[in-house]
């Protein structure tokens, strides 16, 4: 078993390599790793740094969905819990987008407490990236659509961290102020 600092550091390194060259959706085509760093840092803050596996899973939460990383590899390199947290945050990409979105709302209340925190942190980060000064009509539509859906997913994830719940509410308020 890796020490807590090594666990997080190895996770950041693997994520940086696997998502290399990818850009995130939203403001300014930021590198994808910015999203992962933000989610991991929200999780570290929400749990006051006591749960290294959760922070590592934050770095890795999109690695199975968006790269060739496998559950077995994560279990072997990190731990069974890190692997299962990431799997819990992985959509079935063979389903159409509307179906994946519907499933996230439906499945959220049944996730582990750690996966619920990752989901909230992910939505905070993704709403934040869509908040831009002077949005176009398309950007405004995308923000309204994403925020409305994220609220439904997060409704099933609340209660594990009051701080994270408030951060999410603040992000929604900032989005609504633009709509
Ligand atoms: Zn994500």
Coordinates of C-alpha atoms and ligand atoms in Angstrom, one line a residue:
X1 CA 0.0 0.0 0.0
X2 CA 1.4 3.4 -1.0
X3 CA 1.7 6.1 1.7
X4 CA -1.0 8.8 1.5
X5 CA 1.2 11.4 -0.1
X6 CA 2.5 8.9 -2.7
X7 CA -1.0 7.7 -3.4
X8 CA -2.1 11.2 -4.3
X9 CA 1.1 12.0 -6.2
X10 CA 1.0 8.9 -8.3
X11 CA -2.7 9.5 -9.1
X12 CA -2.0 13.0 -10.2
X13 CA 0.9 11.8 -12.4
X14 CA -1.1 9.0 -14.0
X15 CA -4.0 11.4 -14.7
X16 CA -1.7 14.0 -16.2
X17 CA -0.3 11.4 -18.6
X18 CA -3.5 9.7 -19.5
X19 CA -5.5 13.0 -20.2
X20 CA -2.5 14.6 -21.9
X21 CA -3.6 16.8 -24.9
X22 CA -7.3 16.8 -23.9
X23 CA -9.1 20.1 -23.3
X24 CA -12.0 20.6 -21.0
X25 CA -15.4 22.0 -22.1
X26 CA -16.1 25.6 -21.3
X27 CA -14.0 28.7 -20.7
X28 CA -10.8 29.2 -22.7
X29 CA -10.1 25.6 -23.7
X30 CA -8.3 24.9 -20.4
X31 CA -6.2 21.7 -20.3
X32 CA -8.3 18.7 -18.9
X33 CA -5.9 18.3 -16.0
X34 CA -7.1 21.7 -14.6
X35 CA -10.5 20.0 -14.1
X36 CA -9.0 17.0 -12.3
X37 CA -6.8 19.2 -10.1
X38 CA -9.9 21.3 -9.1
X39 CA -12.0 18.2 -8.2
X40 CA -9.2 16.6 -6.2
X41 CA -8.6 19.9 -4.3
X42 CA -12.3 20.3 -3.5
X43 CA -12.3 16.8 -2.1
X44 CA -9.1 17.4 -0.1
X45 CA -10.6 20.6 1.4
X46 CA -14.1 19.0 2.0
X47 CA -12.5 16.2 4.0
X48 CA -9.7 18.3 5.6
X49 CA -7.1 16.1 4.0
X50 CA -7.8 12.9 5.9
X51 CA -8.8 10.7 3.0
X52 CA -6.0 10.2 0.5
X53 CA -7.9 7.5 -1.4
X54 CA -10.7 9.9 -2.0
X55 CA -8.4 12.6 -3.3
X56 CA -6.6 10.1 -5.5
X57 CA -10.0 9.0 -6.9
X58 CA -10.7 12.7 -7.6
X59 CA -7.6 12.9 -9.8
X60 CA -8.6 9.7 -11.5
X61 CA -12.4 10.0 -11.6
X62 CA -12.6 10.4 -15.5
X63 CA -9.7 8.1 -16.3
X64 CA -11.8 5.0 -17.1
X65 CA -14.5 6.9 -18.9
X66 CA -12.2 9.0 -21.1
X67 CA -8.9 7.1 -21.4
X68 CA -7.8 3.5 -21.8
X69 CA -7.3 3.1 -18.0
X70 CA -9.0 0.0 -16.6
X71 CA -10.5 -0.9 -13.2
X72 CA -7.9 -3.7 -12.8
X73 CA -5.1 -1.3 -13.3
X74 CA -6.4 1.2 -10.7
X75 CA -7.0 -1.6 -8.2
X76 CA -3.4 -2.9 -8.8
X77 CA -1.7 0.5 -8.7
X78 CA -3.7 2.2 -6.0
X79 CA -6.3 0.2 -4.1
X80 CA -9.6 -1.6 -4.4
X81 CA -11.4 1.4 -2.9
X82 CA -9.8 3.9 -5.4
X83 CA -10.8 1.6 -8.3
X84 CA -14.4 1.2 -7.1
X85 CA -14.8 4.9 -6.5
X86 CA -13.7 5.6 -10.0
X87 CA -16.0 2.9 -11.4
X88 CA -18.9 4.5 -9.5
X89 CA -18.2 7.8 -11.3
X90 CA -17.9 6.2 -14.8
X91 CA -20.8 6.5 -17.2
X92 CA -21.6 3.7 -19.7
X93 CA -20.4 5.5 -22.8
X94 CA -22.3 2.9 -25.0
X95 CA -25.6 4.7 -23.9
X96 CA -26.8 7.8 -25.6
X97 CA -26.2 11.1 -23.7
X98 CA -29.8 11.6 -22.6
X99 CA -29.9 8.1 -21.1
X100 CA -26.5 8.6 -19.3
X101 CA -27.8 11.8 -17.8
X102 CA -31.1 10.2 -16.7
X103 CA -29.1 7.3 -15.1
X104 CA -26.9 9.7 -13.2
X105 CA -29.9 11.3 -11.6
X106 CA -31.5 7.9 -10.8
X107 CA -28.3 6.3 -9.5
X108 CA -26.9 9.2 -7.4
X109 CA -28.8 8.3 -4.2
X110 CA -27.4 4.7 -4.3
X111 CA -23.7 5.7 -4.6
X112 CA -21.2 5.3 -1.8
X113 CA -20.6 8.4 0.4
X114 CA -17.2 9.0 -1.3
X115 CA -18.6 8.8 -4.8
X116 CA -21.3 11.3 -3.9
X117 CA -18.7 13.8 -2.8
X118 CA -16.8 13.2 -6.1
X119 CA -20.0 13.8 -8.1
X120 CA -20.7 17.1 -6.3
X121 CA -17.1 18.3 -6.7
X122 CA -17.3 17.4 -10.4
X123 CA -20.5 19.4 -10.9
X124 CA -19.1 22.4 -9.1
X125 CA -16.0 22.3 -11.4
X126 CA -18.0 21.9 -14.5
X127 CA -20.5 24.7 -13.7
X128 CA -17.6 27.0 -12.9
X129 CA -15.9 26.3 -16.3
X130 CA -19.2 27.2 -18.0
X131 CA -19.5 30.6 -16.2
X132 CA -17.9 33.2 -18.5
X133 CA -18.3 36.9 -18.8
X134 CA -20.4 37.9 -21.7
X135 CA -21.6 34.4 -22.7
X136 CA -23.0 33.8 -26.3
X137 CA -26.6 32.5 -26.6
X138 CA -25.3 29.0 -27.1
X139 CA -23.0 29.2 -24.0
X140 CA -26.0 30.5 -22.0
X141 CA -28.1 27.6 -23.2
X142 CA -25.4 25.1 -22.3
X143 CA -25.0 26.7 -18.8
X144 CA -28.7 26.6 -18.1
X145 CA -29.0 23.0 -19.4
X146 CA -26.0 21.7 -17.5
X147 CA -26.9 23.6 -14.2
X148 CA -30.5 22.3 -14.2
X149 CA -29.3 18.7 -14.7
X150 CA -26.5 19.0 -12.2
X151 CA -28.9 20.2 -9.5
X152 CA -31.0 17.0 -10.0
X153 CA -27.9 14.8 -9.7
X154 CA -26.6 16.6 -6.7
X155 CA -30.0 16.4 -5.0
X156 CA -29.2 12.7 -4.6
X157 CA -25.7 13.3 -3.3
X158 CA -26.0 15.9 -0.5
X159 CA -25.4 15.5 3.2
X160 CA -21.8 14.2 3.3
X161 CA -20.1 17.6 3.5
X162 CA -21.9 20.8 4.4
X163 CA -19.0 22.8 2.9
X164 CA -19.2 21.1 -0.4
X165 CA -23.0 21.4 -0.5
X166 CA -22.7 25.1 0.0
X167 CA -20.0 25.4 -2.7
X168 CA -22.3 23.8 -5.1
X169 CA -25.2 26.1 -4.1
X170 CA -22.8 29.1 -4.7
X171 CA -21.9 27.8 -8.1
X172 CA -25.6 27.5 -9.0
X173 CA -26.2 31.0 -7.8
X174 CA -23.4 32.4 -9.9
X175 CA -24.7 30.5 -12.9
X176 CA -28.3 31.7 -12.4
X177 CA -27.0 35.3 -12.1
X178 CA -25.9 35.0 -15.8
X179 CA -29.2 33.4 -17.0
Ligands
LIG1 ZN1 -15.1 15.1 -14.3

